[in-house]
PDB file of C-alpha atoms in Angstrom:
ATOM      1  CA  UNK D   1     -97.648   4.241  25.311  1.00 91.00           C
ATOM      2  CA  UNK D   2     -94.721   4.548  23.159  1.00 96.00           C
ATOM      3  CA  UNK D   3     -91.445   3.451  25.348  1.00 96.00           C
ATOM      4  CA  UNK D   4     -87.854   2.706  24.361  1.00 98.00           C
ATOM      5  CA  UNK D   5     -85.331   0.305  26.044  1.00 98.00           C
ATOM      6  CA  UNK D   6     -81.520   0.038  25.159  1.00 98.00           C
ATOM      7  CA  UNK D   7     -79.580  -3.167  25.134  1.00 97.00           C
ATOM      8  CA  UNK D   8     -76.145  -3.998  24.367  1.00 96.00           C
ATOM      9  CA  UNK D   9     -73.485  -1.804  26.666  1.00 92.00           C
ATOM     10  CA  UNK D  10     -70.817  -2.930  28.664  1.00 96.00           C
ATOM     11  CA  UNK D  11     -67.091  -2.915  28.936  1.00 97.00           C
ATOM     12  CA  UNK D  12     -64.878  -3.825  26.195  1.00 98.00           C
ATOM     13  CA  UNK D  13     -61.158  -3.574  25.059  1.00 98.00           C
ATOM     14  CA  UNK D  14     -59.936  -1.125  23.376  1.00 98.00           C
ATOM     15  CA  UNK D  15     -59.955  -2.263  19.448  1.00 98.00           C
ATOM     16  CA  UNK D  16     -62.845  -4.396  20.237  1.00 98.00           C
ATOM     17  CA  UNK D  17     -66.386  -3.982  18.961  1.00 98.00           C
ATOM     18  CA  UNK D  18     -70.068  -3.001  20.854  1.00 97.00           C
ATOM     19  CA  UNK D  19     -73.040  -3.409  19.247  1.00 98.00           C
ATOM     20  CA  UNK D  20     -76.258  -1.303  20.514  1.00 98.00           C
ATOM     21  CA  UNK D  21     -79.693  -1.937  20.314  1.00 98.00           C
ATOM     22  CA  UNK D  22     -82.618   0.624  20.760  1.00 97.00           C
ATOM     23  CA  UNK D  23     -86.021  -1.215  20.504  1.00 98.00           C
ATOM     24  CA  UNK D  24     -89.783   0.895  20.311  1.00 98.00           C
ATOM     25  CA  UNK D  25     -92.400  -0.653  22.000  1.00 97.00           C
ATOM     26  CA  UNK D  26     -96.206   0.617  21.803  1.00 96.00           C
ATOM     27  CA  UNK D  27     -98.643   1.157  19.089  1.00 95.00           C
ATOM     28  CA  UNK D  28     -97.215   3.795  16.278  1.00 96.00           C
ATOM     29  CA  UNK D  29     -96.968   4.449  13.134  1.00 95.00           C
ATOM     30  CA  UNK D  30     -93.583   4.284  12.216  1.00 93.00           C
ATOM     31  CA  UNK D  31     -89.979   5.413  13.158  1.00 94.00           C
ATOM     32  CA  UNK D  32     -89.200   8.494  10.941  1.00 94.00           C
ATOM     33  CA  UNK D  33     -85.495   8.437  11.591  1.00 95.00           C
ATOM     34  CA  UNK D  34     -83.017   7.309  14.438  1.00 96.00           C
ATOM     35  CA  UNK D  35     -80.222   8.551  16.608  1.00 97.00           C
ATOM     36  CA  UNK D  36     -77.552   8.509  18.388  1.00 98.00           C
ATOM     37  CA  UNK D  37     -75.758  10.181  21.627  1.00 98.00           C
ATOM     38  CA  UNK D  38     -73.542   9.943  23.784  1.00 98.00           C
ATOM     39  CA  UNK D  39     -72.701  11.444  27.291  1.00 98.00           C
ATOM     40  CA  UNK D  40     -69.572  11.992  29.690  1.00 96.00           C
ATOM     41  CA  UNK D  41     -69.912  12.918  32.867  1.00 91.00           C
ATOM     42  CA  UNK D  42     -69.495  16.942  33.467  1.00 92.00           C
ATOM     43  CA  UNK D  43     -69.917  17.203  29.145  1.00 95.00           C
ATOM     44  CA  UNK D  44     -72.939  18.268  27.234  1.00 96.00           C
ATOM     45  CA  UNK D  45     -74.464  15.177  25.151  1.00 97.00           C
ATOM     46  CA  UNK D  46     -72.790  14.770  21.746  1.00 97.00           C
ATOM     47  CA  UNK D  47     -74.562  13.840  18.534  1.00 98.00           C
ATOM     48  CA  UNK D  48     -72.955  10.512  17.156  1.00 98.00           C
ATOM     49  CA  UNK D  49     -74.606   9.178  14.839  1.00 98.00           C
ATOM     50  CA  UNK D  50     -78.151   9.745  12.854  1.00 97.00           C
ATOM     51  CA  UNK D  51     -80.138   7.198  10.129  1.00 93.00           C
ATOM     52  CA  UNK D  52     -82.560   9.537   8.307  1.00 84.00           C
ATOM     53  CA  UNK D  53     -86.051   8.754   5.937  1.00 70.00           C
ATOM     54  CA  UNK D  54     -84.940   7.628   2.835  1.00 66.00           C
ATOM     55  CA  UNK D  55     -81.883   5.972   4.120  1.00 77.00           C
ATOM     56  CA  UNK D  56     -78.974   8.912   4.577  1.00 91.00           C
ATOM     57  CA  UNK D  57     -76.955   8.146   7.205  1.00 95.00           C
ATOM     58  CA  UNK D  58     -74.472  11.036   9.093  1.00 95.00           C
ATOM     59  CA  UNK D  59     -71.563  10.503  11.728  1.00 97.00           C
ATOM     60  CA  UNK D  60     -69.623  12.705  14.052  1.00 98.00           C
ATOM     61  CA  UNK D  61     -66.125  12.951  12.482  1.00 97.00           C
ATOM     62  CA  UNK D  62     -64.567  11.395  15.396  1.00 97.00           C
ATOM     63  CA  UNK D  63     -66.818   8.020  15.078  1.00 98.00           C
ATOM     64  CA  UNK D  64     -66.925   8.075  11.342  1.00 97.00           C
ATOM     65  CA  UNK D  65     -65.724   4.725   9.644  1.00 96.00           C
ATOM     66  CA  UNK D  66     -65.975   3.467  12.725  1.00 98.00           C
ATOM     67  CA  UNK D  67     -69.233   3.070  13.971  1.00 98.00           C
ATOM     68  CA  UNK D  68     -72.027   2.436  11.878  1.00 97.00           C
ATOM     69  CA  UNK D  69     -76.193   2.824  12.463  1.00 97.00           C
ATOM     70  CA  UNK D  70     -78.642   0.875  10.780  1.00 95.00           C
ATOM     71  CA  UNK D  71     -82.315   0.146  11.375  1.00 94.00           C
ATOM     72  CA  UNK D  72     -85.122  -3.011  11.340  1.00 94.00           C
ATOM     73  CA  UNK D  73     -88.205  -1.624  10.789  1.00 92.00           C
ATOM     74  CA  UNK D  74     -89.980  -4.822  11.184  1.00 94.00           C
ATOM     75  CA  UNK D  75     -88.331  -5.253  14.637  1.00 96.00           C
ATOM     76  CA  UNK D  76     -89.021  -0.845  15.272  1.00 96.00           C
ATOM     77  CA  UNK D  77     -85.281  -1.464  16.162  1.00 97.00           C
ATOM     78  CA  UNK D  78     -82.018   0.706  15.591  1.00 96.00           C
ATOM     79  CA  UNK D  79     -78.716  -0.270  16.191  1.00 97.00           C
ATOM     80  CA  UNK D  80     -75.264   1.206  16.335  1.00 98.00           C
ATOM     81  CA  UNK D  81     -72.291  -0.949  15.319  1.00 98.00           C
ATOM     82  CA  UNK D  82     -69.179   0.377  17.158  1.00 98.00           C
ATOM     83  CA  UNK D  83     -65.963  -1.334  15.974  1.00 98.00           C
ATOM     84  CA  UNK D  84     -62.451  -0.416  16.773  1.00 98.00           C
ATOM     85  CA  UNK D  85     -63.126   1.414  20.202  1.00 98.00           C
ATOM     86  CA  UNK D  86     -60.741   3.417  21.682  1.00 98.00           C
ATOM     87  CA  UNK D  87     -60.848   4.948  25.737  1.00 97.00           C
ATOM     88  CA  UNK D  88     -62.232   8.254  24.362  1.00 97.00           C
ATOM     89  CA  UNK D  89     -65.433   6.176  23.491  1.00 98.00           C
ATOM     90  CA  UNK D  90     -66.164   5.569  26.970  1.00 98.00           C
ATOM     91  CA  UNK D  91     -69.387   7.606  27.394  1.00 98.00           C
ATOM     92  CA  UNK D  92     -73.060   6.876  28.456  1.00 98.00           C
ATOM     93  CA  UNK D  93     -74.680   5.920  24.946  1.00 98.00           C
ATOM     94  CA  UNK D  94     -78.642   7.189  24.638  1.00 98.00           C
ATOM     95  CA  UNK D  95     -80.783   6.350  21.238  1.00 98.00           C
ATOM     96  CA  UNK D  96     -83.246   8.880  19.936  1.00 98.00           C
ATOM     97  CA  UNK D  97     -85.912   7.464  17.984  1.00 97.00           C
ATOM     98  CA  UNK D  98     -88.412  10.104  15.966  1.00 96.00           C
ATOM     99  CA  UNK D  99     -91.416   8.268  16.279  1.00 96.00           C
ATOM    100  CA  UNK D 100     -95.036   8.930  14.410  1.00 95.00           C
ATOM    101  CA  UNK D 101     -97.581   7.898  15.831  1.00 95.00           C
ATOM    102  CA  UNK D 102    -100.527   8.060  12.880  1.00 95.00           C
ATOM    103  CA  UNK D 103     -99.807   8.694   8.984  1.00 95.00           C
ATOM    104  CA  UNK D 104     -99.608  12.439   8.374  1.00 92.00           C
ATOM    105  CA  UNK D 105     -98.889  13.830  11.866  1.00 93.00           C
ATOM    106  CA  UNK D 106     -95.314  15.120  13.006  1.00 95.00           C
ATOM    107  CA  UNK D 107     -92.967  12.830  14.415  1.00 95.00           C
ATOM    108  CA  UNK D 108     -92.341  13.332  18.137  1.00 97.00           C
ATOM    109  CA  UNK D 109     -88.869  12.074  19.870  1.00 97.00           C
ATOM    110  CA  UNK D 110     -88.555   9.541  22.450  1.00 98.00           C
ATOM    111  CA  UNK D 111     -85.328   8.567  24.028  1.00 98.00           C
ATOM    112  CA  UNK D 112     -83.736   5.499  25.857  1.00 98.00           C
ATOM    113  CA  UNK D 113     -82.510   5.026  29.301  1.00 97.00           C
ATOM    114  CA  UNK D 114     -78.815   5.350  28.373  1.00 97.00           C
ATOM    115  CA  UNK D 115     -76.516   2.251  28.220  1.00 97.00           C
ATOM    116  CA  UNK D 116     -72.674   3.078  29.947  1.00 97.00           C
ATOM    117  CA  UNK D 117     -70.151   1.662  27.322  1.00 98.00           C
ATOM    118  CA  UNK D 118     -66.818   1.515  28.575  1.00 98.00           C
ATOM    119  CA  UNK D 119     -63.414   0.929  27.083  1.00 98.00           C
ATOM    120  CA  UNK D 120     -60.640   0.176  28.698  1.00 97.00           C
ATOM    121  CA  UNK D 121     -57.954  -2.619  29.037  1.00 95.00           C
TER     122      UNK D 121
END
């Protein structure tokens, strides 16, 4: 059973730096691609971040230069890098992580639990 767990949230000044982790646990193939979301209460989710096959990486224009995803495949981890954080990046932060489960077949998504990240002085 394929599950994902998200580490790394918490509260942090503003101009400070988060890092998140989004770790796959189970038996699977491989991880075609990651991202990442985030959520304020009463808003729809918003797309943040995304780490695409073959390396291509895409931000939301109000994260970009800022923030920064990456992957381990060894450690089926993903991470987003979140450096100078301002009070409109307080949000609940959810990974997305397209996982395959044998060679050939599609990749199916599987999310984490959500991780509150909070700015503020």
């Amino acid at each position: 059973q394929v599950q994902v767990v998200e580490s790394g949230g918490g509260l942090v000044q503003p101009g400070g730096s988060l890092r998140l982790s989004c770790e796959v646990s189970g038996k699977i193939y491989n991880i075609a691609s990651w991202a990442w979301y985030r959520q304020v209460l009463g808003n729809q989710r918003e797309w943040v971040a995304a780490d695409v096959s073959g390396g291509a990486t895409n931000y939301a224009d109000s994260v970009k230069e800022r923030f920064a995803i990456s992957r381990d495949n060894a450690k089926k981890t993903g991470y987003l890098q979140m450096n100078s954080l301002k009070p409109e990046d307080t949000a609940v932060y959810y990974c997305k992580a397209s996982v395959r489960k044998y060679p050939g077949r599609p990749s199916a998504d599987y999310w984490g639990q959500g991780l509150q990240v909070t700015v503020s002085a």
